[in-house]
XYZ file of C-alpha atoms in Angstrom:
699
model
C 18.356 16.739 -31.941
C 17.142 15.780 -28.920
C 13.655 15.090 -27.645
C 11.191 17.834 -25.321
C 10.639 16.624 -22.317
C 7.563 18.028 -20.161
C 6.360 18.092 -16.873
C 2.649 17.098 -16.126
C 1.070 17.277 -12.567
C -2.065 15.518 -12.517
C -4.231 16.662 -9.861
C -7.397 16.676 -8.263
C -10.232 15.296 -5.812
C -9.813 11.877 -4.465
C -12.459 9.904 -6.353
C -12.403 12.105 -9.974
C -10.825 9.372 -11.733
C -6.831 10.917 -11.291
C -5.423 7.696 -11.279
C -7.604 6.432 -14.485
C -6.325 9.345 -16.494
C -3.079 8.805 -15.275
C -3.147 4.800 -16.448
C -4.245 5.441 -19.888
C -1.306 8.398 -20.507
C 1.080 6.229 -18.932
C 0.252 2.305 -19.153
C 2.678 -0.068 -17.070
C 5.067 3.050 -17.557
C 5.187 3.913 -14.056
C 7.772 4.272 -11.400
C 6.143 4.546 -7.710
C 8.594 6.370 -4.986
C 8.428 8.369 -2.091
C 8.908 12.133 -2.204
C 12.360 13.119 -0.853
C 12.346 13.319 2.678
C 9.001 12.217 3.378
C 7.312 8.661 3.354
C 4.394 10.479 0.996
C 4.146 7.802 -1.806
C 4.434 9.773 -5.244
C 3.529 8.110 -8.980
C 5.395 8.681 -12.011
C 5.125 7.718 -15.563
C 5.968 8.739 -18.586
C 3.642 9.301 -21.827
C 5.265 9.689 -25.607
C 3.385 12.628 -26.655
C 4.666 13.256 -30.226
C 8.041 11.679 -31.746
C 10.204 14.591 -30.279
C 7.828 15.204 -26.859
C 7.821 13.319 -24.067
C 6.100 13.926 -20.693
C 7.420 13.014 -17.263
C 3.129 12.818 -15.793
C 3.598 13.294 -11.943
C 0.150 11.869 -10.119
C -0.074 13.407 -7.175
C -1.796 12.807 -3.834
C -5.796 13.611 -3.766
C -6.468 17.196 -2.623
C -9.508 19.541 -1.778
C -8.159 22.449 -1.873
C -4.817 24.394 -1.210
C -6.074 24.905 2.006
C -3.998 21.654 3.456
C -5.266 19.862 6.186
C -2.985 16.819 5.980
C 0.903 15.933 5.150
C -0.427 14.957 1.732
C -2.098 17.993 0.734
C 1.131 20.007 1.410
C 2.848 17.800 -1.153
C 0.881 19.500 -3.797
C 1.269 23.143 -2.274
C 5.345 23.188 -1.549
C 5.665 21.576 -5.629
C 3.224 24.340 -6.952
C 5.111 27.031 -4.992
C 8.868 25.733 -6.000
C 9.717 26.262 -9.368
C 13.355 25.378 -8.475
C 12.319 21.857 -7.493
C 13.295 19.512 -10.666
C 9.650 17.946 -10.949
C 8.056 21.685 -11.368
C 5.146 21.340 -13.397
C 5.156 23.162 -17.038
C 1.422 22.771 -16.995
C -1.281 21.428 -14.477
C -3.902 18.847 -15.370
C -6.817 19.133 -12.976
C -9.050 15.938 -13.001
C -12.628 16.781 -11.985
C -15.588 14.269 -11.779
C -18.668 15.693 -14.132
C -21.159 14.607 -11.516
C -19.246 16.900 -8.845
C -18.059 20.074 -10.881
C -19.051 22.559 -8.406
C -17.002 20.878 -5.647
C -13.973 20.379 -7.991
C -13.446 23.770 -9.811
C -12.661 24.951 -6.378
C -8.848 23.347 -6.725
C -8.875 24.780 -9.698
C -9.300 27.986 -9.400
C -6.770 28.422 -6.672
C -4.173 26.857 -9.108
C -4.992 29.208 -11.768
C -4.116 31.666 -9.848
C -0.647 30.812 -9.493
C -0.230 31.488 -12.809
C 0.211 28.133 -13.829
C -1.003 26.957 -17.414
C -3.728 24.533 -16.461
C -5.641 22.089 -18.070
C -9.380 20.939 -17.285
C -10.533 17.446 -17.408
C -14.220 16.618 -17.057
C -13.537 13.035 -16.583
C -16.750 10.193 -16.271
C -18.655 12.288 -19.333
C -20.152 8.769 -20.062
C -22.421 9.483 -16.906
C -24.121 12.543 -18.517
C -26.343 10.921 -20.440
C -27.732 8.904 -17.267
C -27.530 11.965 -14.936
C -29.127 14.129 -17.237
C -26.482 16.513 -17.561
C -25.266 19.226 -20.415
C -21.908 21.181 -20.388
C -21.281 24.299 -23.134
C -18.163 23.835 -22.803
C -17.077 27.278 -25.140
C -18.863 29.347 -22.688
C -16.814 27.329 -19.385
C -13.241 27.555 -21.102
C -14.280 31.245 -21.818
C -15.378 32.143 -18.104
C -12.690 29.799 -16.174
C -9.830 31.041 -18.785
C -8.554 27.081 -19.742
C -8.859 24.492 -22.564
C -11.234 21.713 -21.497
C -10.708 18.072 -22.026
C -13.879 16.301 -22.050
C -12.988 12.562 -21.282
C -14.297 9.155 -20.592
C -11.591 6.481 -19.338
C -14.318 3.687 -19.397
C -15.461 4.629 -22.860
C -11.438 5.369 -24.029
C -12.274 8.900 -25.372
C -11.086 12.621 -24.736
C -7.469 11.155 -24.082
C -6.289 12.321 -27.384
C -7.503 15.573 -26.975
C -5.919 15.521 -23.813
C -2.209 14.988 -24.848
C -2.399 17.670 -27.903
C -3.773 20.156 -25.027
C -0.692 19.201 -23.128
C 1.589 19.703 -26.451
C 0.583 23.512 -27.013
C 0.444 23.814 -23.163
C 2.345 27.329 -23.788
C -0.671 29.128 -25.549
C -2.957 27.936 -22.720
C -3.692 31.298 -20.947
C -2.319 31.876 -17.460
C -4.807 34.755 -16.339
C -6.497 34.058 -12.917
C -10.301 33.551 -13.042
C -10.945 36.024 -10.052
C -9.233 38.318 -7.946
C -8.781 36.398 -4.529
C -7.112 39.440 -3.175
C -9.932 41.132 -3.094
C -11.165 39.780 -0.008
C -9.212 42.419 1.791
C -7.650 44.785 -0.479
C -5.591 47.024 2.134
C -3.767 43.806 3.175
C -3.123 42.548 0.091
C -1.993 45.511 -1.425
C 0.585 46.251 1.584
C 1.873 42.469 0.547
C 1.952 43.307 -3.193
C 4.027 46.235 -1.854
C 6.450 44.659 0.646
C 7.291 41.863 -2.171
C 7.094 43.072 -5.859
C 8.424 40.390 -7.333
C 6.486 37.740 -5.930
C 3.136 36.226 -7.153
C 0.487 37.435 -4.361
C -1.075 34.200 -4.174
C 1.609 32.705 -3.570
C 2.663 34.754 -0.486
C -1.153 33.771 0.986
C -0.176 30.389 0.905
C 2.795 31.229 2.369
C 1.091 32.937 5.076
C -1.322 30.582 5.333
C 0.136 27.085 5.240
C 3.012 25.716 7.004
C 5.017 24.766 3.971
C 7.982 25.537 2.230
C 9.135 28.379 0.078
C 12.627 28.504 -0.623
C 12.336 32.210 -2.146
C 11.291 33.311 0.778
C 12.064 33.292 5.047
C 8.579 32.731 5.984
C 9.983 33.784 9.385
C 9.935 37.244 8.308
C 6.604 37.290 6.200
C 4.837 36.538 9.287
C 6.734 39.050 11.533
C 5.682 41.383 8.748
C 2.280 39.858 8.481
C 1.130 39.231 11.457
C -2.556 37.690 11.799
C -4.283 36.020 14.829
C -4.916 32.160 13.537
C -8.606 33.738 13.906
C -7.876 36.782 11.492
C -5.992 34.016 9.290
C -9.121 31.158 9.438
C -11.670 34.123 8.471
C -10.169 35.608 5.383
C -9.659 31.819 3.750
C -13.338 31.391 4.567
C -13.736 34.356 2.935
C -11.992 33.460 -0.327
C -13.706 29.879 0.167
C -16.927 31.643 -0.510
C -15.773 34.363 -3.295
C -14.536 31.336 -5.232
C -17.772 29.192 -4.392
C -19.600 32.653 -5.792
C -18.226 33.020 -9.049
C -18.473 29.583 -9.892
C -21.909 29.301 -8.797
C -22.306 32.429 -11.213
C -20.140 29.987 -14.081
C -22.142 26.970 -13.728
C -25.269 28.813 -13.728
C -24.816 28.883 -17.706
C -22.615 26.148 -18.267
C -24.312 22.964 -16.421
C -27.563 21.935 -17.181
C -28.934 19.353 -15.336
C -32.433 17.462 -16.464
C -33.307 15.850 -13.092
C -36.110 13.880 -15.051
C -32.905 11.958 -16.729
C -31.404 11.342 -13.811
C -31.105 7.732 -12.350
C -29.887 7.485 -8.939
C -29.774 4.001 -8.158
C -26.622 4.650 -6.506
C -28.318 5.797 -3.392
C -31.129 2.309 -3.420
C -27.803 -0.108 -3.213
C -26.208 2.421 -0.503
C -29.098 1.712 1.733
C -28.504 -2.269 1.503
C -24.426 -1.882 1.237
C -24.420 0.289 5.045
C -27.414 -1.212 6.728
C -26.402 -2.127 9.795
C -27.102 -5.412 10.206
C -27.198 -6.299 6.324
C -24.166 -4.003 5.579
C -21.867 -6.219 7.686
C -23.466 -9.198 6.489
C -22.530 -8.664 2.936
C -19.192 -7.500 3.856
C -18.410 -10.933 5.343
C -19.946 -12.823 2.876
C -17.397 -10.937 0.848
C -14.738 -11.931 2.712
C -15.401 -15.686 2.388
C -15.704 -15.091 -1.290
C -12.122 -13.718 -1.285
C -10.395 -16.699 1.049
C -11.763 -18.509 -0.345
C -11.076 -17.793 -4.006
C -7.043 -16.999 -2.925
C -6.616 -20.801 -2.095
C -9.064 -22.100 -4.440
C -8.185 -20.436 -7.829
C -4.535 -20.426 -7.160
C -4.068 -23.978 -6.141
C -2.937 -25.210 -10.479
C -0.614 -22.511 -11.067
C 1.422 -22.913 -7.152
C 1.240 -26.277 -8.261
C 3.267 -26.202 -11.303
C 5.669 -23.234 -10.367
C 6.625 -25.829 -7.158
C 7.375 -28.345 -9.393
C 8.611 -26.125 -12.294
C 11.696 -24.979 -9.535
C 12.376 -28.202 -8.255
C 12.738 -29.822 -11.543
C 14.674 -27.009 -13.133
C 16.982 -27.467 -9.541
C 17.350 -31.290 -10.096
C 18.337 -30.111 -13.611
C 21.276 -27.925 -12.482
C 22.587 -30.163 -10.006
C 22.591 -33.018 -13.068
C 23.392 -31.101 -16.135
C 26.329 -28.343 -14.328
C 29.726 -29.402 -14.236
C 30.291 -30.273 -10.406
C 31.497 -27.914 -8.233
C 30.992 -24.432 -5.688
C 28.915 -22.911 -8.314
C 26.197 -25.471 -9.495
C 25.976 -26.295 -5.412
C 25.570 -22.984 -5.229
C 22.726 -22.116 -8.077
C 20.519 -25.404 -7.400
C 21.273 -25.569 -3.695
C 21.222 -21.674 -3.169
C 19.576 -19.398 -5.403
C 16.969 -21.554 -7.288
C 15.437 -23.056 -4.569
C 15.891 -19.517 -2.522
C 13.933 -18.052 -5.324
C 11.381 -20.547 -6.095
C 10.205 -20.187 -2.194
C 9.197 -16.912 -3.370
C 7.593 -17.260 -6.620
C 5.394 -19.689 -5.737
C 2.723 -17.562 -3.826
C 2.821 -15.143 -7.080
C -0.947 -16.458 -7.614
C -2.274 -16.157 -4.307
C -0.724 -12.659 -3.726
C -1.991 -11.149 -7.648
C -5.719 -12.946 -6.316
C -5.470 -10.647 -3.139
C -4.502 -7.399 -5.317
C -7.019 -8.181 -7.663
C -9.705 -8.376 -5.271
C -8.392 -5.353 -2.925
C -8.477 -3.196 -7.050
C -11.883 -4.102 -7.470
C -13.463 -3.154 -3.967
C -11.657 -0.163 -4.509
C -12.374 0.507 -8.138
C -16.457 -0.222 -7.634
C -16.509 2.211 -4.986
C -17.317 -0.543 -2.205
C -14.420 0.148 -0.256
C -15.385 3.808 0.908
C -18.704 1.842 2.130
C -16.632 -0.391 3.947
C -15.496 2.701 5.859
C -18.383 4.331 6.157
C -19.301 1.278 8.259
C -16.615 0.416 10.174
C -16.605 3.755 11.803
C -19.190 2.786 14.367
C -16.959 -0.003 15.438
C -13.794 2.247 14.963
C -15.151 5.220 17.729
C -15.289 2.495 20.673
C -11.459 1.644 20.024
C -10.628 5.446 19.979
C -10.098 5.380 16.501
C -12.085 7.096 13.519
C -13.289 5.577 10.099
C -10.528 6.947 8.525
C -7.954 4.678 10.292
C -9.726 2.020 8.642
C -7.950 2.870 5.066
C -4.577 1.986 6.704
C -5.807 -1.335 8.887
C -7.652 -2.426 5.316
C -4.642 -1.654 3.347
C -2.433 -3.206 5.340
C -3.219 -6.436 4.220
C -1.423 -5.485 1.226
C 1.878 -4.149 3.454
C 2.572 -2.453 6.252
C 4.342 0.030 4.762
C 2.095 2.261 2.786
C -0.956 1.199 5.202
C 1.420 3.472 7.729
C 2.191 6.100 5.154
C -1.463 6.458 4.813
C -2.473 7.842 8.128
C -1.351 11.361 6.966
C -4.739 11.460 6.217
C -5.586 11.810 9.874
C -5.577 14.999 11.449
C -5.360 14.040 14.955
C -2.455 12.957 16.373
C -3.359 10.403 18.740
C -5.266 8.385 16.449
C -2.922 8.653 13.770
C -0.254 7.491 16.641
C -2.594 4.492 17.740
C -3.086 3.243 14.074
C 0.279 3.662 13.274
C 1.046 1.495 16.094
C -1.947 -1.324 15.647
C -1.267 -1.654 12.098
C 1.443 -3.943 11.778
C -1.084 -6.804 13.371
C -3.470 -6.461 9.683
C -2.549 -9.819 7.975
C -0.026 -8.073 5.113
C 0.593 -9.784 2.243
C 3.853 -10.821 2.874
C 2.435 -13.220 5.366
C 0.670 -15.021 2.937
C 3.370 -16.998 1.926
C 3.724 -18.376 5.199
C 0.376 -19.223 6.423
C -0.449 -20.650 3.011
C 2.307 -23.248 3.317
C 2.267 -23.923 6.683
C -2.323 -24.100 6.194
C -1.271 -26.328 3.329
C 0.132 -28.922 5.267
C -1.527 -29.314 8.753
C -5.125 -28.119 7.344
C -7.305 -30.702 5.287
C -8.197 -30.002 1.762
C -12.145 -30.641 3.322
C -15.188 -29.194 2.056
C -17.227 -27.249 4.825
C -21.101 -27.085 3.694
C -19.916 -28.266 0.568
C -19.574 -24.787 -0.811
C -17.110 -23.513 1.561
C -13.391 -25.118 2.447
C -11.505 -25.667 5.204
C -8.278 -24.255 4.202
C -9.755 -21.110 2.991
C -11.827 -20.277 6.343
C -8.419 -20.788 8.418
C -6.933 -18.179 6.274
C -9.834 -15.597 6.640
C -9.189 -16.683 10.410
C -6.156 -15.785 10.640
C -6.815 -12.434 8.611
C -10.672 -11.691 11.168
C -7.602 -12.378 14.258
C -5.146 -9.969 13.366
C -7.973 -7.575 12.941
C -9.242 -8.252 16.090
C -5.917 -7.716 17.132
C -5.246 -4.237 16.425
C -8.589 -3.403 17.630
C -7.901 -4.801 21.063
C -4.508 -3.140 21.310
C -6.233 0.416 20.036
C -8.766 0.389 23.233
C -6.058 -0.432 25.560
C -3.597 2.226 24.120
C -6.845 4.625 23.909
C -6.272 3.934 27.695
C -3.142 4.199 28.337
C -1.944 7.101 25.826
C -3.187 10.363 28.158
C -3.148 13.080 24.675
C -5.959 14.751 24.189
C -7.950 14.605 20.941
C -11.149 15.821 19.790
C -12.054 14.889 16.416
C -14.743 14.124 13.571
C -15.145 12.075 10.940
C -15.875 12.975 6.680
C -15.681 10.393 3.800
C -16.666 10.773 0.210
C -18.999 8.256 -1.150
C -17.497 7.451 -4.778
C -20.253 6.821 -7.048
C -20.437 3.130 -7.837
C -18.902 1.819 -11.221
C -17.538 -1.236 -12.680
C -13.825 -2.016 -12.511
C -12.078 -1.089 -15.316
C -10.227 -3.918 -16.598
C -7.233 -2.040 -17.420
C -6.996 0.040 -14.309
C -7.511 -3.157 -11.847
C -4.646 -5.121 -14.621
C -2.572 -2.084 -14.116
C -2.514 -2.490 -10.237
C -2.119 -6.138 -10.373
C 0.682 -6.179 -12.235
C 2.242 -3.140 -10.704
C 1.930 -4.205 -6.970
C 2.665 -8.083 -7.585
C 5.734 -6.724 -9.755
C 6.859 -4.680 -6.709
C 6.569 -7.167 -4.243
C 8.452 -9.926 -6.056
C 11.308 -7.901 -7.105
C 11.347 -6.077 -3.701
C 11.339 -9.472 -2.009
C 13.936 -10.780 -4.844
C 16.309 -8.722 -4.214
C 16.448 -9.741 -0.029
C 15.535 -13.348 -1.016
C 18.366 -14.089 -2.959
C 20.962 -11.933 -1.111
C 20.213 -14.213 2.097
C 19.433 -16.934 -0.068
C 23.750 -17.070 -1.179
C 24.702 -16.188 2.256
C 22.592 -18.886 3.953
C 24.416 -21.464 1.410
C 27.068 -20.572 2.320
C 26.821 -20.552 5.536
C 25.111 -24.254 5.406
C 27.674 -25.455 2.885
C 30.825 -24.570 5.387
C 31.896 -24.916 8.979
C 34.813 -25.239 10.990
C 35.789 -27.742 13.575
C 36.836 -31.950 13.490
C 32.672 -32.238 13.208
C 32.311 -30.602 9.593
C 35.720 -31.404 8.226
C 35.676 -35.228 9.103
C 31.696 -35.911 8.605
C 32.128 -38.541 6.170
C 34.280 -40.608 7.830
C 32.572 -40.000 11.398
C 29.068 -41.053 9.478
C 30.130 -44.034 7.923
C 31.818 -45.442 11.122
C 28.371 -45.117 12.916
C 26.606 -47.317 10.625
C 28.934 -49.738 9.265
C 27.117 -51.915 10.572
C 23.826 -50.937 8.917
C 22.670 -52.092 5.563
C 22.529 -48.775 4.104
C 22.561 -47.877 0.111
C 24.755 -45.064 -1.182
C 21.979 -42.402 -1.704
C 20.817 -42.647 2.509
C 24.833 -43.053 3.218
C 24.905 -39.603 1.064
C 21.951 -37.956 2.828
C 23.191 -38.744 6.720
C 26.395 -37.532 5.669
C 24.710 -34.407 4.015
C 22.316 -33.705 7.226
C 25.492 -33.980 9.579
C 27.090 -31.357 7.724
C 24.813 -29.165 8.092
C 24.313 -29.953 11.817
C 27.725 -28.538 11.875
C 28.193 -25.869 9.463
C 28.004 -22.351 10.168
C 24.114 -21.882 10.006
C 23.743 -25.381 11.941
C 26.009 -24.205 15.046
C 23.993 -21.005 15.116
C 20.795 -22.716 15.176
C 21.861 -25.423 17.713
C 22.384 -22.277 19.798
C 18.866 -20.982 19.577
C 17.397 -23.698 19.949
C 16.858 -24.179 23.431
C 14.894 -20.983 23.397
C 12.550 -21.778 20.260
C 12.054 -25.889 21.446
C 9.189 -25.099 23.870
C 7.108 -23.510 20.624
C 7.335 -27.060 18.612
C 10.500 -25.278 16.685
C 13.756 -27.053 15.414
C 16.638 -24.824 15.080
C 15.983 -25.069 11.516
C 12.768 -23.281 11.747
C 14.544 -21.176 14.354
C 17.043 -19.769 11.707
C 13.957 -19.429 8.948
C 12.270 -17.024 11.429
C 15.634 -15.205 12.200
C 15.924 -14.946 8.843
C 12.455 -13.728 7.988
C 12.936 -10.385 10.398
C 14.373 -8.912 6.796
C 11.247 -9.672 5.096
C 8.625 -11.929 6.598
C 7.961 -13.916 2.829
C 11.880 -14.732 3.181
C 10.989 -17.919 6.124
C 9.621 -20.104 3.109
C 12.398 -19.401 0.786
C 15.175 -20.030 3.763
C 13.816 -23.571 4.360
C 14.284 -24.167 0.944
C 17.866 -23.291 0.774
C 18.342 -25.275 3.766
C 16.504 -28.260 3.046
C 18.576 -27.706 -0.472
C 21.795 -28.414 1.121
C 20.617 -30.465 4.103
C 20.096 -33.815 1.316
C 16.501 -33.759 0.523
C 15.899 -34.628 -3.370
C 16.528 -32.192 -5.031
C 13.505 -32.644 -7.229
C 11.291 -32.502 -4.447
C 8.805 -29.592 -3.860
C 8.848 -27.690 -1.129
C 6.124 -28.413 0.055
C 7.136 -32.171 0.092
C 10.715 -31.238 1.956
C 8.794 -29.416 4.401
C 5.981 -32.374 5.063
C 8.725 -34.898 4.952
C 10.914 -33.361 7.602
C 11.411 -35.798 10.606
C 12.202 -34.461 14.391
C 15.398 -36.943 14.935
C 14.620 -37.274 19.163
C 10.511 -38.287 18.385
C 10.555 -39.471 14.912
C 7.380 -37.205 15.021
C 6.966 -35.081 11.737
C 8.433 -31.786 12.372
C 5.549 -29.848 10.884
C 2.699 -31.346 12.558
C -0.744 -30.027 13.692
C 0.418 -28.151 17.144
C 4.138 -26.746 15.562
C 1.843 -25.590 12.623
C -1.064 -23.282 14.698
C 1.981 -22.113 16.330
C 3.695 -21.008 13.842
C 0.653 -19.957 12.518
C -0.116 -17.789 15.836
C 3.629 -16.256 16.246
C 3.685 -15.332 13.165
C -0.155 -13.522 13.367
C 1.340 -11.383 16.392
C 5.512 -10.888 15.825
C 7.116 -7.965 14.291
C 8.982 -9.615 11.433
C 9.356 -6.811 9.304
C 12.622 -4.545 9.577
C 11.487 -1.827 6.759
C 7.755 -1.697 9.285
C 9.744 -0.288 11.987
C 12.206 2.267 9.690
C 8.869 3.444 8.608
C 7.318 3.967 11.852
C 10.303 5.598 13.119
C 9.808 7.858 10.238
C 6.237 8.694 10.696
C 6.674 9.320 14.321
C 9.776 10.441 14.676
C 11.308 8.601 17.401
C 12.942 5.230 18.106
C 10.416 4.690 21.113
C 7.773 4.179 19.684
C 8.711 1.152 17.104
C 11.227 -0.457 19.591
C 7.598 -0.361 21.934
C 6.575 -2.177 19.006
C 8.815 -4.823 18.730
C 9.502 -5.913 22.249
C 5.272 -5.837 22.846
C 4.128 -7.809 19.560
C 7.727 -10.191 19.602
C 6.494 -10.691 23.242
C 3.203 -11.378 22.817
C 3.881 -13.726 19.889
C 6.308 -15.896 21.596
C 3.808 -16.638 24.187
C 0.633 -17.162 22.444
C 2.636 -19.873 20.263
C 4.295 -21.422 23.156
C 0.719 -21.807 24.912
C -0.449 -22.977 21.729
C 1.775 -25.520 21.268
C 1.908 -26.804 24.699
C -1.935 -27.425 24.695
C -2.344 -28.769 21.288
C 1.002 -31.050 21.705
């Protein structure tokens, strides 16, 4: 007999610890993707509840109520209304925070009106002692007509009780907590008569929200039950007031707070971290620490990975039978994959610090702090979330703009977010900085390479703000907005949450980029290993005749033949054709090929050079960094990766739109090719101009 599978929807306000509960239930058994047809991120995890029952646990976007204000919140409503959806929940688990129970229960009472079996999780129960909070669980369960799981993911209790409640979800009462139809009895009674087979509260949500409900024609409903926008808003307000009156009555007896026991350290800390002067000083100090650590802590594992892949490539070349497949493995696949895996330590450390800042509650303070600056550039504090999350990847950062209700602010944020330095640029920055910037200490504790990396991040952020300012002046779109941000409680980051986030994000980065790199490495190897014309076919004779009077060793002769073949291969011909356009920037044709291939993904740049240099005759046991450092310009006899070229490359990648996926998601979010094409042309043009000026000045 096959096991039973049930759908569980985790729902809750932002910052209630929903993700912590999700991680406790699923561990690393998670999948991240997009909802069909839209780019809002969804997380699905799997949990074995008993030997026969498995749960598919869906972590829905945070929402304060079922009165949607953003596209994220629409996802929650549409799923709860559509029983035909394959992810429609058998049971809803509403996660609340013990310190904000009154606000969290608004969403809970609305979901109860949909008559879905619902469990209330009261999370962060370990804080009850410090806040002087006591709960009458039996009374709350009776009044709210549900079962309650009191949990603390930090202290690791209550999760097993929650699993038991999920297993027995069929015994949960589905009776609503209160009768919402009493806000306008006549109107709701006419609704009930018109659609006797439909749930009344579902009808109300279809009328008041911009959502899809497959069982009804919304146009028919709108025409039959037309009310003005102001009347609908008035009824929604009456509904909210009625719910809060009910919640207040329940909590008067069900929740007691002894204010003499409450300890409020957070407000004292806020006065420092959000101070108009010290707040910025502390924020920049945190950035200093992060970028110093990214370089200092990652050196040993990076050097180990680099040397390991160099040795592996050499081992494959020497041990496997001579032939095409051996060349493909040793010169194409291994160097290409090594060109991305070498940066796992730095990327993992970046995600580690971002996770710690989010888990601790500090990131929300940064959003609040930066709102004053954002306003001057035509943005709001909500724009900071995409800009900061853009340090991981521009794609989910652009998706995050769906929380910005104002279209002009949202559009500007979408357009400028790619300037923020993402983790895909990190491999390029790291290898170039290591080649051209000396590893010298500054003031005894700082590192010059780490300072350079931080400067590039600040440069990207500064350009995003400057571009936003210009766009705000150019785009003639009337707008009016306000800024509201919730300050979550300070807490020590949970090791499990941080670890899962780092592993998941790093794994997604490696496997997502790995597929592209593997494919590109094979294509590049083929293009670099084969060619047409007499120069390629007769490379041995041509090179041998040119150096017949020189005393060259067999190894030198082999390298020169390989280099000559590479120049006359398919990739060499392509590279030489674009070299006149990139030569003023200080780049040779090999760098040009790497730049073009990195349009698929920025991090491919290093892997492309690793593949080209391997085919080009460099010793297989040499590391990627050493191969790049040894490249010589045949005309000037100078190193290719000198200071002027290195700075030019860093600035080019700081400003260029080098990511096809980002263009695709911009098109998706703006529903037009005009904006992504404008991004591509303007950012690439700006990158070329700045890189050109930098090289010409510094050379």
